[in-house]
Short mmCIF file of C-alpha atoms in Angstrom, two decimals:
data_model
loop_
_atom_site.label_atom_id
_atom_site.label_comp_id
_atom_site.label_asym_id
_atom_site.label_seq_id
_atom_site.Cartn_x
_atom_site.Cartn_y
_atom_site.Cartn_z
CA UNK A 1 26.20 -16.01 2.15
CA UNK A 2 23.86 -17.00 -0.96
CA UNK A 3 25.28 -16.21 -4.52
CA UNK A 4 23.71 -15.71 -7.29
CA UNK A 5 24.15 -16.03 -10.61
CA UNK A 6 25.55 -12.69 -12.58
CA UNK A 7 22.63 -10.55 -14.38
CA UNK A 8 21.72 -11.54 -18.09
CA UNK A 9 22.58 -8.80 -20.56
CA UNK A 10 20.31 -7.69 -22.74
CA UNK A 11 20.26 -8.63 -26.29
CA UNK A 12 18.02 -7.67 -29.21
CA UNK A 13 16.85 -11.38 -29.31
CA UNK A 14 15.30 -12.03 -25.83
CA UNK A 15 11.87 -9.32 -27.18
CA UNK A 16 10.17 -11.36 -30.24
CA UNK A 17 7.09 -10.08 -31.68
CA UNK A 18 4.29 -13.09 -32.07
CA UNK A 19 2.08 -13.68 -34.80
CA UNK A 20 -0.97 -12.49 -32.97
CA UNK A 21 0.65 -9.68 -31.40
CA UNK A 22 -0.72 -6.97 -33.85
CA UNK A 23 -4.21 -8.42 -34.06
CA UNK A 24 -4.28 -8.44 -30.54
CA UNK A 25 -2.85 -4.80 -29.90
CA UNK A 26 -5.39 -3.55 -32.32
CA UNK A 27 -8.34 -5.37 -30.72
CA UNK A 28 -7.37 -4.06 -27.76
CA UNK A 29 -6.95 -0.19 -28.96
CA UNK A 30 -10.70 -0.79 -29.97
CA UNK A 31 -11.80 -2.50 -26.75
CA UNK A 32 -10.58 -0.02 -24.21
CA UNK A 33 -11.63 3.15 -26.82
CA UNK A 34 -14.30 2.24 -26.60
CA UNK A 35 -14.70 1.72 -23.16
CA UNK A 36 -13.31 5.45 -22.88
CA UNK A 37 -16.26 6.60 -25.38
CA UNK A 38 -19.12 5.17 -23.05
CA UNK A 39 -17.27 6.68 -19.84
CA UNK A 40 -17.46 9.90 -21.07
CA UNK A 41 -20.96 10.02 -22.65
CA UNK A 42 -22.67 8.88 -19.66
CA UNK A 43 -20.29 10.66 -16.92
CA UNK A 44 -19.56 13.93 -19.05
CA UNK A 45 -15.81 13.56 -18.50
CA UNK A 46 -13.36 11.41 -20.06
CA UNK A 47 -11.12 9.36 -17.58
CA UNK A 48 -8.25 6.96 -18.19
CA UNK A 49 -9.02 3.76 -19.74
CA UNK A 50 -7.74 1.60 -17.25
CA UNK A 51 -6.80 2.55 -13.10
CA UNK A 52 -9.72 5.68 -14.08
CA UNK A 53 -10.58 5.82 -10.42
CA UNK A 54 -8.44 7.98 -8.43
CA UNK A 55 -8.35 7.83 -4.52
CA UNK A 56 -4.70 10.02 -3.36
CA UNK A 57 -2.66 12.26 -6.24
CA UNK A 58 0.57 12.77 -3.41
CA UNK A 59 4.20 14.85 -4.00
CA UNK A 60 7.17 13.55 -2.14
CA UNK A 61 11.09 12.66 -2.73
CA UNK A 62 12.26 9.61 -4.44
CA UNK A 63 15.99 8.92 -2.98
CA UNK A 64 18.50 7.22 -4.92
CA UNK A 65 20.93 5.52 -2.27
CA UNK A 66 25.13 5.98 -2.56
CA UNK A 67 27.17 3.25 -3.25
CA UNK A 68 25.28 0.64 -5.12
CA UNK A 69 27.08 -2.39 -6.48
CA UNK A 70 28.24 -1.85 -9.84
CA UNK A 71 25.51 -4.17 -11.49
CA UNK A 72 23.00 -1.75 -10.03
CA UNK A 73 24.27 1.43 -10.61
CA UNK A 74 22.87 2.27 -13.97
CA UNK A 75 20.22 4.79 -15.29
CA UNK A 76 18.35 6.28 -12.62
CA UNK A 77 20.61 4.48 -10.51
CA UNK A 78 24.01 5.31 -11.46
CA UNK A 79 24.66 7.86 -8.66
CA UNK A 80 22.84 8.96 -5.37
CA UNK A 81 20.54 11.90 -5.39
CA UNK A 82 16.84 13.11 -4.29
CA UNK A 83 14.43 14.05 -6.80
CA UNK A 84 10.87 15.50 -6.33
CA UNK A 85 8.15 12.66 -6.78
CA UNK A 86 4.24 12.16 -7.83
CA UNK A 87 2.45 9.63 -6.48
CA UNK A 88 -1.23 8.63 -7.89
CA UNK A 89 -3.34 5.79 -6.10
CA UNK A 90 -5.82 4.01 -8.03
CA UNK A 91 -8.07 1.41 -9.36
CA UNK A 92 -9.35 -0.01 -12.16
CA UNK A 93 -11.46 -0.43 -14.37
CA UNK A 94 -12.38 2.21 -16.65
CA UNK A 95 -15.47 3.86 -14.98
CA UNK A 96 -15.89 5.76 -11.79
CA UNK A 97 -17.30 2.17 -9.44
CA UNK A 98 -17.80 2.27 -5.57
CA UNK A 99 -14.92 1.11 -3.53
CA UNK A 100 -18.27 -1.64 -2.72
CA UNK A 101 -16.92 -3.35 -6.00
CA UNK A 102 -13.09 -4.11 -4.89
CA UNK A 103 -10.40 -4.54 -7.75
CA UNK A 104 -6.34 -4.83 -7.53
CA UNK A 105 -4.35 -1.89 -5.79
CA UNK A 106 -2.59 0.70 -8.12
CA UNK A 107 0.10 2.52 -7.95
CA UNK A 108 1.74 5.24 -10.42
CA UNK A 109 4.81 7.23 -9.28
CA UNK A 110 6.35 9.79 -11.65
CA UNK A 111 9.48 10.83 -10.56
CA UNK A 112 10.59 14.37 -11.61
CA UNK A 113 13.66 16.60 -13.43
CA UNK A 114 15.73 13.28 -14.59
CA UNK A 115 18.40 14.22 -16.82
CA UNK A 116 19.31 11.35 -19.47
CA UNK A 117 18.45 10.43 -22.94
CA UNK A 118 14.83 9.47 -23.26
CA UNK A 119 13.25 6.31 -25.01
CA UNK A 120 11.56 6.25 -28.17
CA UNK A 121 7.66 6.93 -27.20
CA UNK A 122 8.88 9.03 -23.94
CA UNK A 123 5.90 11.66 -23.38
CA UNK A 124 7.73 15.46 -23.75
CA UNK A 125 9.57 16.38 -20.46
CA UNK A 126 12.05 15.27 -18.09
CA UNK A 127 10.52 12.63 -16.21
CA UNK A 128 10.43 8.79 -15.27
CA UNK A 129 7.20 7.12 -14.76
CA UNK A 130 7.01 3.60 -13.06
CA UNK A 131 3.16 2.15 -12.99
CA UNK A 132 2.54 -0.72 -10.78
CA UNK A 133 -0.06 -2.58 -8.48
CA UNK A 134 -0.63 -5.31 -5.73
CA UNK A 135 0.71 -8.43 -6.94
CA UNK A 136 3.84 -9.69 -9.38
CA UNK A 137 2.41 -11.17 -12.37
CA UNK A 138 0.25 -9.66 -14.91
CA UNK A 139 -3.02 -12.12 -15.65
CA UNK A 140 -2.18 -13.05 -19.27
CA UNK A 141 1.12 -13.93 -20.32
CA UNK A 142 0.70 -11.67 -23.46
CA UNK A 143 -1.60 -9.41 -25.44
CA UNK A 144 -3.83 -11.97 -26.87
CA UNK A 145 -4.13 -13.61 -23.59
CA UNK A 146 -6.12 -10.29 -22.34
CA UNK A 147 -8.21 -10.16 -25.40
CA UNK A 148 -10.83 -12.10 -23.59
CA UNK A 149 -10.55 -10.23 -19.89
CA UNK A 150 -10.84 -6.90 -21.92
CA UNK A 151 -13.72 -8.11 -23.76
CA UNK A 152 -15.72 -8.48 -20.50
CA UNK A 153 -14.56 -5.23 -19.37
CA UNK A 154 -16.01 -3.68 -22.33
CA UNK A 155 -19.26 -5.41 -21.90
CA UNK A 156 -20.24 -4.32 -18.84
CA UNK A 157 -18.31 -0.84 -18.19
CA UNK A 158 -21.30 1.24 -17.02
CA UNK A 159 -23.70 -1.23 -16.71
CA UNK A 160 -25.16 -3.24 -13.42
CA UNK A 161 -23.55 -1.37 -10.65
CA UNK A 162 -25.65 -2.87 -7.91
CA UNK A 163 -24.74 -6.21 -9.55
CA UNK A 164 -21.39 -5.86 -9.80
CA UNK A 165 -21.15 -4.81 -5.68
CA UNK A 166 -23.15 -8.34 -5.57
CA UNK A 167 -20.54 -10.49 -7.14
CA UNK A 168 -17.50 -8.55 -5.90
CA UNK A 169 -18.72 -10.00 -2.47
CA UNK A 170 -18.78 -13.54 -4.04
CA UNK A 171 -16.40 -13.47 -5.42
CA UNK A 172 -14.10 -11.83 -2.45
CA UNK A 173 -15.40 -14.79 -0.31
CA UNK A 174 -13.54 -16.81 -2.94
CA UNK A 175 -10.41 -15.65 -2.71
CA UNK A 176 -10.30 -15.68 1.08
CA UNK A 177 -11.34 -19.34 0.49
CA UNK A 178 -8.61 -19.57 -1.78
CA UNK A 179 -5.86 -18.00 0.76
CA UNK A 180 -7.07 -19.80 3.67
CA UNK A 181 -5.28 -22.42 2.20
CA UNK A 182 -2.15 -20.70 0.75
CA UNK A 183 -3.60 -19.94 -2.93
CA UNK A 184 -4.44 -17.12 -4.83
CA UNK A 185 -6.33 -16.14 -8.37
CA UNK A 186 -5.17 -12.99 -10.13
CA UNK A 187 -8.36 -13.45 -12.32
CA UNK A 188 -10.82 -12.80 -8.97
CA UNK A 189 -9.41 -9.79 -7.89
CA UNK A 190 -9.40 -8.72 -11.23
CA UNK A 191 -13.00 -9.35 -11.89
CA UNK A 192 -14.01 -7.64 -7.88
CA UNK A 193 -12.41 -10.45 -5.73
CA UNK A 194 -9.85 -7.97 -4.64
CA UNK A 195 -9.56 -8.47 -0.61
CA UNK A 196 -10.62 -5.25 0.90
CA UNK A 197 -7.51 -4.11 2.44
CA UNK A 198 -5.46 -0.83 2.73
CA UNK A 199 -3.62 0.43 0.27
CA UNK A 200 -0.65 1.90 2.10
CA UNK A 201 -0.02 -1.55 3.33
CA UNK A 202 0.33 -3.18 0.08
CA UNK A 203 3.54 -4.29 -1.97
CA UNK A 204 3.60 -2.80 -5.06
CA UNK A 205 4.95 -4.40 -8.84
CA UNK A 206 5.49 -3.56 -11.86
CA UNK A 207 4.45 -6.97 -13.17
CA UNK A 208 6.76 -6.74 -16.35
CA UNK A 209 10.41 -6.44 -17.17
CA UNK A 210 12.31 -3.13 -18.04
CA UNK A 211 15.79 -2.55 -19.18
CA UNK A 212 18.33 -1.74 -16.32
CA UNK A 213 21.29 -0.27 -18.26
CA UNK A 214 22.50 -2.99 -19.66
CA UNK A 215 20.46 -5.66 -18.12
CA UNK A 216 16.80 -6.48 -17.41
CA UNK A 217 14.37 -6.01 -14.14
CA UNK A 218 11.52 -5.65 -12.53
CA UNK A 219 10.57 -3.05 -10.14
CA UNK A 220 8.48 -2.86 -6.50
CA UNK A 221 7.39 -0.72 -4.00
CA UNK A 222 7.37 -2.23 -0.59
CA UNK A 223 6.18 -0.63 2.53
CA UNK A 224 9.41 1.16 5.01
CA UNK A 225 8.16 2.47 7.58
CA UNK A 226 7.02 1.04 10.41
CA UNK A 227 3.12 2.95 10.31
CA UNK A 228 3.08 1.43 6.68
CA UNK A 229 4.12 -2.40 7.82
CA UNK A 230 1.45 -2.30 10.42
CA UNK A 231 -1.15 -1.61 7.69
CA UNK A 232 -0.13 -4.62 5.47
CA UNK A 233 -3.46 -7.07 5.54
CA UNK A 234 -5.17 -4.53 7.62
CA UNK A 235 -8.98 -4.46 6.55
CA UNK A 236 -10.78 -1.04 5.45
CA UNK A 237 -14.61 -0.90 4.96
CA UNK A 238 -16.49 -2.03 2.37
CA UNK A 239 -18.09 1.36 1.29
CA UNK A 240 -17.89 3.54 -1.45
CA UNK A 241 -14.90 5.51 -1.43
CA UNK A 242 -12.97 3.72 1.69
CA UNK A 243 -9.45 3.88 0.24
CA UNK A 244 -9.80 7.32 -1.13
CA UNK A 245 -10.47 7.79 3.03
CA UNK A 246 -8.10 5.40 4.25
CA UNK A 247 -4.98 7.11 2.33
CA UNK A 248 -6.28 10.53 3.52
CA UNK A 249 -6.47 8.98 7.45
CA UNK A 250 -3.01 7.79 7.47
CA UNK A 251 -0.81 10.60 5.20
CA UNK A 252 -2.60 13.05 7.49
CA UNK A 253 0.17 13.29 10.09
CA UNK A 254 2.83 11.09 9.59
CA UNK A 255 5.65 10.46 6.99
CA UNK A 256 5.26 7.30 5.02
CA UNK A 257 8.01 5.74 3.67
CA UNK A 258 8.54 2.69 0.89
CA UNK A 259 11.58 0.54 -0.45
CA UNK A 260 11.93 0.80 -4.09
CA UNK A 261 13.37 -2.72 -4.87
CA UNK A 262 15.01 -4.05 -8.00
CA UNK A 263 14.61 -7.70 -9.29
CA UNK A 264 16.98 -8.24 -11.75
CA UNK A 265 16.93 -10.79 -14.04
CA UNK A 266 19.70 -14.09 -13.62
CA UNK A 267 17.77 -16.46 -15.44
CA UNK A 268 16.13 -16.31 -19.17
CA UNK A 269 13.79 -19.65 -18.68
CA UNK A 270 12.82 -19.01 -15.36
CA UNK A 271 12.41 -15.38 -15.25
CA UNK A 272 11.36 -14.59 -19.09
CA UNK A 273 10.51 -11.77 -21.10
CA UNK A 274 7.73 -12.12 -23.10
CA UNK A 275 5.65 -13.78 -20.24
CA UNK A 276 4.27 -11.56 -18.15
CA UNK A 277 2.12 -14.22 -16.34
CA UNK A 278 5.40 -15.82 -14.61
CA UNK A 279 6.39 -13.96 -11.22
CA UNK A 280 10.70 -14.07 -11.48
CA UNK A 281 11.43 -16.33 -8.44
CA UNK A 282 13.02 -14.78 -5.77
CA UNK A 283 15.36 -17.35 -5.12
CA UNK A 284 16.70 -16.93 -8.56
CA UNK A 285 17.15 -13.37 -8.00
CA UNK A 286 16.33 -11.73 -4.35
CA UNK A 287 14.53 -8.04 -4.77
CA UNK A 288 17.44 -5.33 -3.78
CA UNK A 289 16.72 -1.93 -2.47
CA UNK A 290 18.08 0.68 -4.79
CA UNK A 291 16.08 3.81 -3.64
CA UNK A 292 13.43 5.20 -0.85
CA UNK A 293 10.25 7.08 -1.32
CA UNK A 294 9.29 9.42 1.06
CA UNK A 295 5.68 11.27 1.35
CA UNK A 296 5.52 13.81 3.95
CA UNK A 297 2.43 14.45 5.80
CA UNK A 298 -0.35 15.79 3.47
CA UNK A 299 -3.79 16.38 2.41
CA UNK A 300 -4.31 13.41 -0.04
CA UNK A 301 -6.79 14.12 -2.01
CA UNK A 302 -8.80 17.05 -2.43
CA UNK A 303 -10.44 19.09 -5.81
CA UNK A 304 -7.21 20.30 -6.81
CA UNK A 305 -6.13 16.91 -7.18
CA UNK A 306 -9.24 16.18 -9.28
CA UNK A 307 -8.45 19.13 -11.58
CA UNK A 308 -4.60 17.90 -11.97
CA UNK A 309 -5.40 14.75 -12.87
CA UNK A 310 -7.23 15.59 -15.73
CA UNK A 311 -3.96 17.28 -17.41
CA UNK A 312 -1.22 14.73 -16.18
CA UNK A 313 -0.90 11.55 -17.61
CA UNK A 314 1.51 8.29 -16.51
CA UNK A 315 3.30 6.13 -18.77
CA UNK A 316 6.06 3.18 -19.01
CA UNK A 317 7.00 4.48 -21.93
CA UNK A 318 7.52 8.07 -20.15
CA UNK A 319 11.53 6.69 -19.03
CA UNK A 320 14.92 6.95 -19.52
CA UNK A 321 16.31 4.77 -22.33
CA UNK A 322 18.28 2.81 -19.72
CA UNK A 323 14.70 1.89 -18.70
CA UNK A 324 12.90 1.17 -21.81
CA UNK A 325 10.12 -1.15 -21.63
CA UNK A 326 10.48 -4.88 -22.39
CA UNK A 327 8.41 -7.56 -23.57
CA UNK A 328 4.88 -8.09 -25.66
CA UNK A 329 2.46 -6.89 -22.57
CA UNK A 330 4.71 -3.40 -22.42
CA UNK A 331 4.11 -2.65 -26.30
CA UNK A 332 0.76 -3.14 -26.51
CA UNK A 333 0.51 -0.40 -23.12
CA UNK A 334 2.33 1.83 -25.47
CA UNK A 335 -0.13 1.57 -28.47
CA UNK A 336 -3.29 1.19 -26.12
CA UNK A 337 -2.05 4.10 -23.41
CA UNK A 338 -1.12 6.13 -26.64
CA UNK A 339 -4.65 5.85 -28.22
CA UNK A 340 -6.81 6.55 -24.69
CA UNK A 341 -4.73 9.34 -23.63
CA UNK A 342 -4.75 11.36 -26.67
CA UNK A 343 -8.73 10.93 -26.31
CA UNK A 344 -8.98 11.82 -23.03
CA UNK A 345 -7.02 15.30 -24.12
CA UNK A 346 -9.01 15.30 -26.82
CA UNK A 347 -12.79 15.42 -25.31
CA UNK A 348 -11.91 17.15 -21.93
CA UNK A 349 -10.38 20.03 -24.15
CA UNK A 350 -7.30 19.41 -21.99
CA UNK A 351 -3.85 19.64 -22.69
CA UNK A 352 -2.15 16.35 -21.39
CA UNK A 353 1.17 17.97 -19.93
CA UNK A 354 3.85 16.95 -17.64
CA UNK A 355 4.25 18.40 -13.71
CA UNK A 356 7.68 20.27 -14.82
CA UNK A 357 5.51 22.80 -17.43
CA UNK A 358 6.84 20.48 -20.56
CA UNK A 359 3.55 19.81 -22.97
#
């Protein structure tokens, strides 16, 4: 039997604030503002900055399992019980694109009536958000690093649409180049290169690290049940709202089910902090299933779901202090989630509140 080395404890001194880090933050508050501004001029609504395209807005139960180790029995963790869940589906970027123009897999769940003291930033109410998509790294290892990537985003959110369904194809083609022969680029599927498969089939991350009690992690969804495996690299159809259809196809009639895995961290140099670019190896420290999430069959998307989205917001900062955020990419979400959400409220004359009647 493999063993591993014992979990890191957190300390003050593993988060470290770099020069740019403000500078960066700030440009990016502008960037994706502004972004938020154009959305809503030209569609009449104002959406989220980022993941603003919603295909399935889901309830289900979020079980913690009984008799975890003691190194994983913290938080959320620390005994077993079933809360009530929210699951939102998504994709970026900021504007309302055909499914034609394919970018990474999101995935928010909020899960509901969690008793515990909250962290500093924690949105009013009494629950624990965890937002994450298809793949383990984020593309820039910090703030500054997505100065650049934002900057494009801003320049062409709500412009070219026919163009941008052109070069999502290209550049598609070269990322199944690129995995033909065991590679992949984060930066393609951010840009459109996204391979146009299911959702429900996907692996899920939260990219960066989050305190676990006293330790560090990382979080992922992973697919349970056996309906769910047999979608993983399944191919939907390249039309405009094909996973907003797939979702609704497959929660019609059975339960789906996903492994909520834990990653924690055993290893400061090889499983860092403050860069979010670095996947932590798995043979460092081997994902462990802490919890299950179960969606019963449902209607997945629908106008009510439309409606409620415009009122509910998700957060990493909306947790439990014995899952605060970590690291450089996490604070600037904080400032730049802060900033877009209150303007969203703001222009759609609509109270951002949370699912258990808190405001």
């Amino acid at each position: 039997m493999t063993k591993f080395a014992l979990p890191v404890l957190f300390r003050p001194s593993v988060e470290f604030i770099g020069a740019e880090e403000n500078d960066a933050i700030l440009e990016l508050e502008t960037l994706f503002l502004s972004m938020a501004h154009r959305v809503a001029q030209q569609e009449g609504v104002a959406h989220r900055a980022v993941h603003a395209k919603g295909h399935a807005l889901v309830r289900g139960t979020f079980q913690v399992h009984g008799d975890l180790p003691p190194e994983l029995a913290h938080g959320l963790f620390a005994k077993a019980r079933c809360f009530e869940a929210l699951v939102r589906f998504s994709s970026p970027p900021a504007e309302q694109l055909p499914d034609t123009v394919s970018t990474p897999r999101a995935l928010a769940l909020k899960v509901l009536h969690v008793e515990g003291e909250r962290a500093a930033g924690s949105l009013p109410g009494h629950s624990q958000d965890f937002l994450m998509v298809n793949g383990p790294a984020f593309t820039a290892p910090t703030p500054a690093g997505f100065v650049g990537p934002a900057k494009l985003l801003a320049a062409t959110t709500e412009k070219m649409p026919r163009t941008k369904t052109v070069i999502s194809a290209t550049l598609r083609g070269a990322e199944a180049a690129l995995e033909a022969v065991g590679l992949q680029s984060g930066k393609l599927k951010g840009l459109g290169g996204e391979p146009q498969r299911h959702p429900l089939g996907e692996t899920y991350f939260t990219q960066v690290p989050f305190l676990y009690g006293p330790y560090m992690a990382k979080f992922s969804l992973a697919p349970l049940s056996p309906a769910l495996q047999a979608l993983a690299g399944t191919a939907i159809p390249n039309e405009g709202d094909a996973q907003r259809q797939a979702i609704q196809s497959a929660l019609a009639s059975e339960e789906a089910l996903w492994a909520f895995n834990v990653q924690l961290c055993r290893d400061l140099e090889r499983m860092p902090i403050e860069d979010a670019s670095i996947a932590w190896p798995e043979e460092v420290s081997p994902w462990i299933t802490v919890a299950t999430l179960a969606l019963p069959p449902q209607r997945s998307w629908s106008g009510l779901s439309e409606q409620t989205e415009k009122s509910l917001a998700f957060s990493p900062w909306n947790a439990l202090a014995a899952h605060r955020p970590l690291g450089a990419v996490n604070r600037a979400r904080k400032r730049v989630m802060a900033v877009s959400r209150q303007f969203r409220s703001n222009f759609n004359r609509c109270p951002i509140t949370e699912p258990d009647g808190s405001n």
